[in-house]
XYZ file of C-alpha atoms in Angstrom:
432
model
C 0.000 0.000 0.000
C 1.175 3.524 -0.743
C 2.315 5.327 2.405
C 1.424 9.012 2.583
C 3.758 9.378 5.574
C 6.681 7.381 6.999
C 4.512 6.357 9.959
C 1.463 4.116 9.521
C -0.653 6.061 12.056
C -0.909 9.276 10.036
C -1.261 7.271 6.812
C -4.144 5.223 8.218
C -6.013 8.296 9.458
C -5.507 9.949 6.073
C -7.043 6.949 4.307
C -9.906 7.137 6.812
C -10.656 10.678 5.653
C -10.218 9.879 1.960
C -12.534 6.896 2.300
C -15.451 9.168 3.131
C -15.369 10.653 -0.378
C -17.849 8.121 -1.785
C -20.545 9.394 0.589
C -19.636 13.056 0.188
C -17.289 13.443 3.159
C -14.133 14.335 1.245
C -12.828 15.608 -2.080
C -9.615 14.065 -3.393
C -7.822 17.268 -4.408
C -8.726 18.998 -1.142
C -7.223 16.065 0.736
C -4.070 16.187 -1.389
C -3.709 19.879 -0.532
C -3.935 19.010 3.157
C -1.558 16.045 2.947
C 1.090 18.257 1.362
C 1.083 20.493 4.446
C 1.405 17.727 7.069
C 4.593 16.480 8.707
C 4.567 12.938 10.072
C 3.866 12.723 13.807
C 3.382 16.498 13.957
C -0.124 17.054 15.350
C 0.017 20.824 14.873
C 0.687 20.543 11.140
C -2.158 17.993 10.939
C -4.475 20.376 12.755
C -3.580 23.382 10.605
C -3.903 21.500 7.326
C -7.355 20.069 7.996
C -8.647 23.224 9.688
C -7.729 25.131 6.529
C -9.610 22.658 4.332
C -12.617 22.877 6.660
C -12.594 26.660 6.331
C -12.371 26.458 2.533
C -15.154 23.878 2.271
C -17.409 26.021 4.448
C -16.679 28.999 2.187
C -17.672 26.892 -0.833
C -20.909 26.018 0.957
C -21.631 29.705 1.490
C -21.056 30.375 -2.217
C -23.467 27.573 -3.079
C -26.108 28.953 -0.721
C -25.832 32.346 -2.357
C -26.445 30.829 -5.787
C -29.253 28.543 -4.588
C -27.352 25.293 -5.211
C -28.652 23.005 -2.454
C -26.677 19.919 -3.489
C -23.357 21.762 -3.637
C -24.089 23.383 -0.267
C -24.875 20.008 1.292
C -21.766 18.323 -0.044
C -19.473 21.187 0.919
C -20.874 21.251 4.457
C -20.410 17.495 4.781
C -16.774 17.904 3.767
C -16.332 20.840 6.120
C -17.700 18.674 8.928
C -15.312 15.815 8.173
C -12.261 18.047 7.802
C -13.167 19.869 11.002
C -13.428 16.518 12.790
C -10.021 15.571 11.434
C -8.500 18.876 12.524
C -8.827 18.147 16.247
C -8.326 14.399 16.055
C -4.562 14.473 16.628
C -4.637 16.944 19.526
C -3.949 14.790 22.620
C -3.603 17.674 25.048
C -1.354 17.226 28.064
C -2.582 13.670 28.618
C -5.663 11.851 29.938
C -8.316 14.240 31.302
C -6.161 17.220 30.268
C -7.601 18.056 26.844
C -6.286 20.588 24.395
C -8.484 23.705 24.813
C -9.208 23.667 21.077
C -10.651 20.151 21.142
C -14.203 20.731 22.391
C -14.919 23.918 20.383
C -13.743 22.181 17.208
C -15.798 19.103 18.011
C -18.879 21.275 18.501
C -18.099 23.121 15.259
C -17.836 19.828 13.392
C -21.224 18.694 14.698
C -22.801 22.049 13.830
C -21.518 21.820 10.248
C -23.017 18.368 9.831
C -26.362 19.470 11.237
C -26.320 22.411 8.858
C -25.727 19.984 5.981
C -28.768 17.902 6.937
C -31.000 20.891 6.139
C -30.230 20.231 2.464
C -31.095 16.530 2.481
C -34.434 15.585 0.878
C -37.334 16.668 3.136
C -38.097 14.168 5.867
C -34.807 12.297 5.487
C -33.055 13.333 8.710
C -34.626 13.459 12.164
C -32.664 14.528 15.236
C -33.071 12.203 18.225
C -32.785 12.683 21.967
C -32.687 9.191 23.425
C -33.632 8.898 27.112
C -30.963 7.013 29.035
C -30.530 7.005 32.808
C -31.466 10.651 33.192
C -29.521 11.714 30.107
C -30.550 12.525 26.545
C -28.204 10.748 24.149
C -27.913 12.650 20.840
C -28.617 10.791 17.639
C -30.142 10.799 14.177
C -32.805 8.775 12.422
C -32.283 8.642 8.661
C -35.241 7.653 6.491
C -34.935 6.608 2.843
C -36.774 8.952 0.478
C -39.864 7.529 -1.178
C -38.042 6.725 -4.434
C -35.490 4.623 -2.509
C -37.985 2.534 -0.545
C -37.800 -1.217 -1.117
C -40.501 -2.183 -3.660
C -43.390 -4.072 -2.131
C -42.366 -3.275 1.456
C -44.219 -0.488 3.205
C -41.904 -0.343 6.210
C -38.148 0.109 6.034
C -35.839 -2.253 7.926
C -33.521 -0.450 10.327
C -29.749 -0.393 10.741
C -28.559 0.872 14.131
C -24.952 1.961 13.623
C -22.680 2.155 16.651
C -19.700 4.458 16.749
C -16.480 2.981 18.073
C -13.796 4.355 20.320
C -13.017 7.675 18.673
C -15.695 8.564 16.116
C -18.623 10.943 16.077
C -22.093 9.697 15.260
C -22.030 12.258 12.451
C -18.922 10.653 10.932
C -20.581 7.233 11.076
C -23.130 8.508 8.520
C -20.465 8.170 5.799
C -19.568 4.607 6.772
C -22.881 2.731 6.502
C -26.047 4.862 6.901
C -25.478 6.711 3.609
C -25.391 3.360 1.819
C -28.376 2.140 3.846
C -30.525 4.991 2.535
C -29.595 4.186 -1.060
C -30.839 0.624 -0.511
C -34.112 1.509 1.198
C -33.043 0.949 4.793
C -33.619 3.389 7.619
C -30.577 4.036 9.794
C -29.870 5.302 13.289
C -26.640 6.763 14.627
C -26.156 7.935 18.178
C -23.559 8.717 20.819
C -23.537 6.653 23.963
C -21.444 7.088 27.101
C -17.814 7.824 26.271
C -18.477 8.978 22.717
C -18.461 12.347 20.958
C -20.047 15.257 22.776
C -21.530 12.907 25.366
C -17.936 12.416 26.505
C -16.138 15.643 25.669
C -18.905 18.085 26.606
C -20.958 16.179 29.170
C -18.183 14.117 30.777
C -20.024 10.763 30.522
C -17.432 7.993 30.200
C -17.469 4.529 28.624
C -19.231 1.523 30.077
C -18.639 -2.094 28.999
C -22.256 -3.329 29.236
C -23.273 -1.728 25.958
C -26.356 -3.908 25.665
C -27.963 -1.580 28.214
C -27.257 1.417 25.985
C -28.344 -0.297 22.759
C -31.577 -1.515 24.341
C -32.422 2.047 25.365
C -31.931 3.137 21.750
C -34.252 0.390 20.550
C -36.822 1.261 23.231
C -36.845 4.834 21.962
C -37.247 3.700 18.358
C -40.229 1.550 19.266
C -41.823 4.442 21.149
C -41.178 6.770 18.220
C -42.597 4.281 15.717
C -45.784 3.933 17.745
C -46.190 7.688 18.184
C -45.389 8.426 14.515
C -46.550 5.501 12.363
C -46.081 7.654 9.278
C -42.319 7.093 9.635
C -42.909 3.572 8.281
C -39.978 1.949 10.076
C -39.999 -1.769 10.809
C -38.992 -2.326 14.433
C -39.349 -6.053 13.829
C -36.366 -5.987 11.444
C -33.550 -4.210 13.241
C -29.866 -4.900 12.614
C -27.065 -3.661 14.850
C -23.758 -2.675 13.222
C -20.407 -1.453 14.473
C -16.717 -1.275 13.596
C -13.698 -1.992 15.812
C -14.786 -1.269 19.399
C -18.186 -0.500 17.893
C -18.173 -4.102 16.681
C -17.751 -5.193 20.289
C -20.676 -2.932 21.202
C -22.795 -4.466 18.429
C -22.054 -7.994 19.646
C -22.897 -7.026 23.234
C -26.174 -5.587 21.975
C -27.055 -8.759 20.062
C -26.147 -10.912 23.071
C -28.247 -8.849 25.442
C -31.399 -8.039 23.478
C -33.248 -10.538 21.290
C -35.060 -7.730 19.472
C -31.962 -7.326 17.303
C -32.590 -9.656 14.371
C -29.139 -9.399 12.762
C -25.678 -8.219 13.762
C -22.729 -6.939 11.744
C -19.395 -6.812 13.584
C -16.876 -5.115 11.307
C -13.327 -5.949 12.446
C -14.488 -6.197 16.066
C -12.583 -6.150 19.341
C -12.962 -9.459 21.182
C -11.086 -8.460 24.324
C -9.663 -4.988 24.946
C -6.957 -6.420 27.213
C -5.694 -8.550 24.333
C -5.347 -5.322 22.365
C -3.360 -3.795 25.242
C -0.878 -6.651 25.137
C 0.026 -5.700 21.565
C 0.902 -2.166 22.662
C 2.964 -3.037 25.765
C 5.430 -5.968 26.047
C 3.631 -9.078 27.296
C 6.423 -10.019 29.707
C 6.192 -6.606 31.338
C 2.419 -6.883 31.739
C 2.736 -10.435 33.076
C 5.190 -9.266 35.734
C 2.775 -6.506 36.727
C -0.180 -8.884 36.945
C 1.821 -11.218 39.192
C 2.707 -8.353 41.495
C 6.407 -8.415 40.698
C 6.301 -4.765 39.687
C 3.939 -2.099 40.988
C 1.605 0.412 39.427
C 4.204 3.139 39.774
C 6.655 1.253 37.578
C 3.972 0.656 34.941
C 3.044 4.327 34.969
C 6.691 5.391 34.699
C 7.497 3.102 31.770
C 4.372 3.984 29.783
C 4.712 7.699 30.512
C 8.269 7.489 29.187
C 6.887 5.852 26.059
C 4.431 8.711 25.579
C 7.352 11.142 25.547
C 9.216 9.119 22.947
C 6.403 8.150 20.552
C 3.502 10.356 19.484
C 1.157 7.445 18.806
C 1.700 6.115 22.340
C 0.970 9.583 23.715
C -2.198 9.783 21.648
C -3.324 6.271 22.638
C -2.926 6.877 26.366
C -4.469 10.361 26.311
C -7.434 9.230 24.232
C -8.127 5.968 26.069
C -7.744 7.576 29.485
C -10.294 10.211 28.541
C -12.747 7.514 27.373
C -12.515 5.853 30.780
C -12.233 8.994 32.891
C -8.870 7.815 34.240
C -5.493 9.530 34.412
C -2.842 6.899 35.221
C -1.740 4.296 32.627
C -2.031 1.490 35.187
C -5.660 2.464 35.844
C -6.359 2.594 32.117
C -4.918 -0.872 31.533
C -7.000 -2.335 34.365
C -10.163 -0.742 32.979
C -9.541 -2.365 29.599
C -10.034 -5.795 31.175
C -13.756 -5.064 31.605
C -14.260 -4.742 27.850
C -14.360 -8.392 26.897
C -16.749 -10.938 25.452
C -15.427 -13.520 27.912
C -17.495 -14.205 31.021
C -15.775 -14.039 34.433
C -16.543 -17.651 35.358
C -15.733 -19.026 31.926
C -17.796 -19.161 28.781
C -18.641 -16.295 26.478
C -21.310 -13.694 25.902
C -21.272 -14.890 22.302
C -23.117 -18.035 23.427
C -26.170 -15.844 24.038
C -26.420 -14.578 20.459
C -29.205 -16.183 18.447
C -29.528 -13.783 15.509
C -27.466 -14.064 12.296
C -24.029 -12.429 12.514
C -21.607 -11.215 9.854
C -18.063 -10.993 11.231
C -15.254 -9.327 9.300
C -11.519 -9.075 9.786
C -8.658 -7.027 8.364
C -5.322 -8.639 7.519
C -3.557 -5.269 7.334
C -5.111 -3.851 10.507
C -3.084 -1.293 12.405
C -4.700 -2.363 15.664
C -6.316 -5.817 15.799
C -4.838 -9.201 14.928
C -7.255 -11.377 12.957
C -6.498 -14.555 14.898
C -6.832 -12.849 18.279
C -10.037 -10.950 17.602
C -11.888 -11.846 14.379
C -11.393 -15.596 14.674
C -12.164 -15.542 18.392
C -15.493 -13.849 17.679
C -16.442 -16.055 14.749
C -15.439 -19.310 16.443
C -17.169 -18.174 19.625
C -20.565 -18.005 17.895
C -21.089 -21.678 18.635
C -24.885 -21.599 18.515
C -25.047 -20.283 14.958
C -24.888 -22.365 11.797
C -21.734 -21.716 9.784
C -22.199 -20.180 6.345
C -25.816 -19.226 6.978
C -26.464 -17.835 10.447
C -22.853 -16.769 10.804
C -20.603 -15.613 7.989
C -16.953 -14.547 7.891
C -15.162 -12.153 5.560
C -11.484 -11.294 6.053
C -10.048 -8.576 3.823
C -6.436 -8.934 2.727
C -5.206 -5.906 0.763
C -6.556 -2.398 1.477
C -8.727 -2.492 -1.641
C -10.213 -5.789 -0.476
C -11.101 -4.451 2.975
C -7.776 -5.230 4.607
C -7.508 -2.052 6.698
C -9.123 -1.721 10.119
C -12.824 -0.765 10.010
C -12.683 -1.249 6.228
C -11.442 2.320 5.773
C -10.841 3.070 2.126
C -13.064 0.167 1.060
C -16.451 1.256 2.351
C -18.267 0.603 -0.938
C -17.159 -3.036 -0.916
C -17.913 -3.350 2.783
C -21.423 -1.993 2.398
C -22.111 -4.178 -0.629
C -21.350 -7.254 1.463
C -23.036 -5.990 4.619
C -26.344 -5.260 2.913
C -26.254 -8.442 0.855
C -26.036 -10.281 4.175
C -28.850 -8.237 5.731
C -31.075 -8.532 2.656
C -30.770 -12.296 2.846
C -31.882 -12.433 6.453
C -34.566 -9.733 6.208
C -36.425 -11.305 3.298
C -35.374 -8.684 0.764
C -35.054 -9.929 -2.823
C -33.703 -7.456 -5.356
C -34.137 -7.810 -9.099
C -31.105 -9.172 -10.923
C -29.566 -6.574 -13.205
């Protein structure tokens, strides 16, 4: 694969941005302009380059408004949103719980740009949600396919609930699967749960491992909304849950905990967050810590030294600590052990899943080893029939879905995701 930068981290995140182009989230030449201004492992140059492209895209949107071009305004605002999101992404601040002061205002700006763009979608396509959850109102969106995209012969649209992962906004998730869902006659929902987006960075609500509780609240709200507004024509009896990376873990937890989910798509999922940690820190060192041979202070000192020597380590610790609401690396590592599909007394949450599941993996993943995560999930679905109720797809090269979360290959990913869902939701499309 072509490397935009010497380091894989900046290259991967660049491909992530470029991959949104198919759904209107990027323009190739604008991205090339930004890439030319970025120095590897230099977060300030990354910030400046993408902030400049966000400003230019917003200016293009204003030109389009002035000339009455709704489509150009929409697309420019979507790009401005995505570039704005990218502009703060590499700002780790001083460490966990010590954010860069630019982070939250830029996050809010990114969300505002996306919401502005939704004004130019076809009427009735986008509905803002406030999902009741333990005294909170989780922000989200319900996307409805326009009448000309509805599935022939089916009055109600099946629903895809798309979970964000560890570091995305629900607005960004629109580019990854919901945009394709609308083209195929599906309704889609995106939302931010605890530890995600503004729910985390503005409201201070941190991650929780039992995501089935969160996902069930989203489904409860959808059912209430469908009853109150039958004209929405959404089919709460055909709901699929989808997620990538840590969002794939969330999707599997949802399917294990709530039988109302009738299909699950786990795109390059995490099986056990602790297993991921062991790929970032030497296993022998972690084993010595677990056995009590070295203390928390030594772990903190070694990892903090690593954050001073390697930008990606600094970013990982700052970002993960903020998700969990924890400051010390030793605390962060311990918290990761709670995010697992293994049960404390043995067995697996995967044994509880009864709906069909599509599991994917990525051979060229920056983060997750296929044998440790993808295979563990697929093999753990012991109650599902292979090839029918459970299916496996492992991408090899980037163009074949080989990068984590299928970045850069979203069209192929969505083709296979919705073929799987069509098959299990009784949707038969005319051969072309």
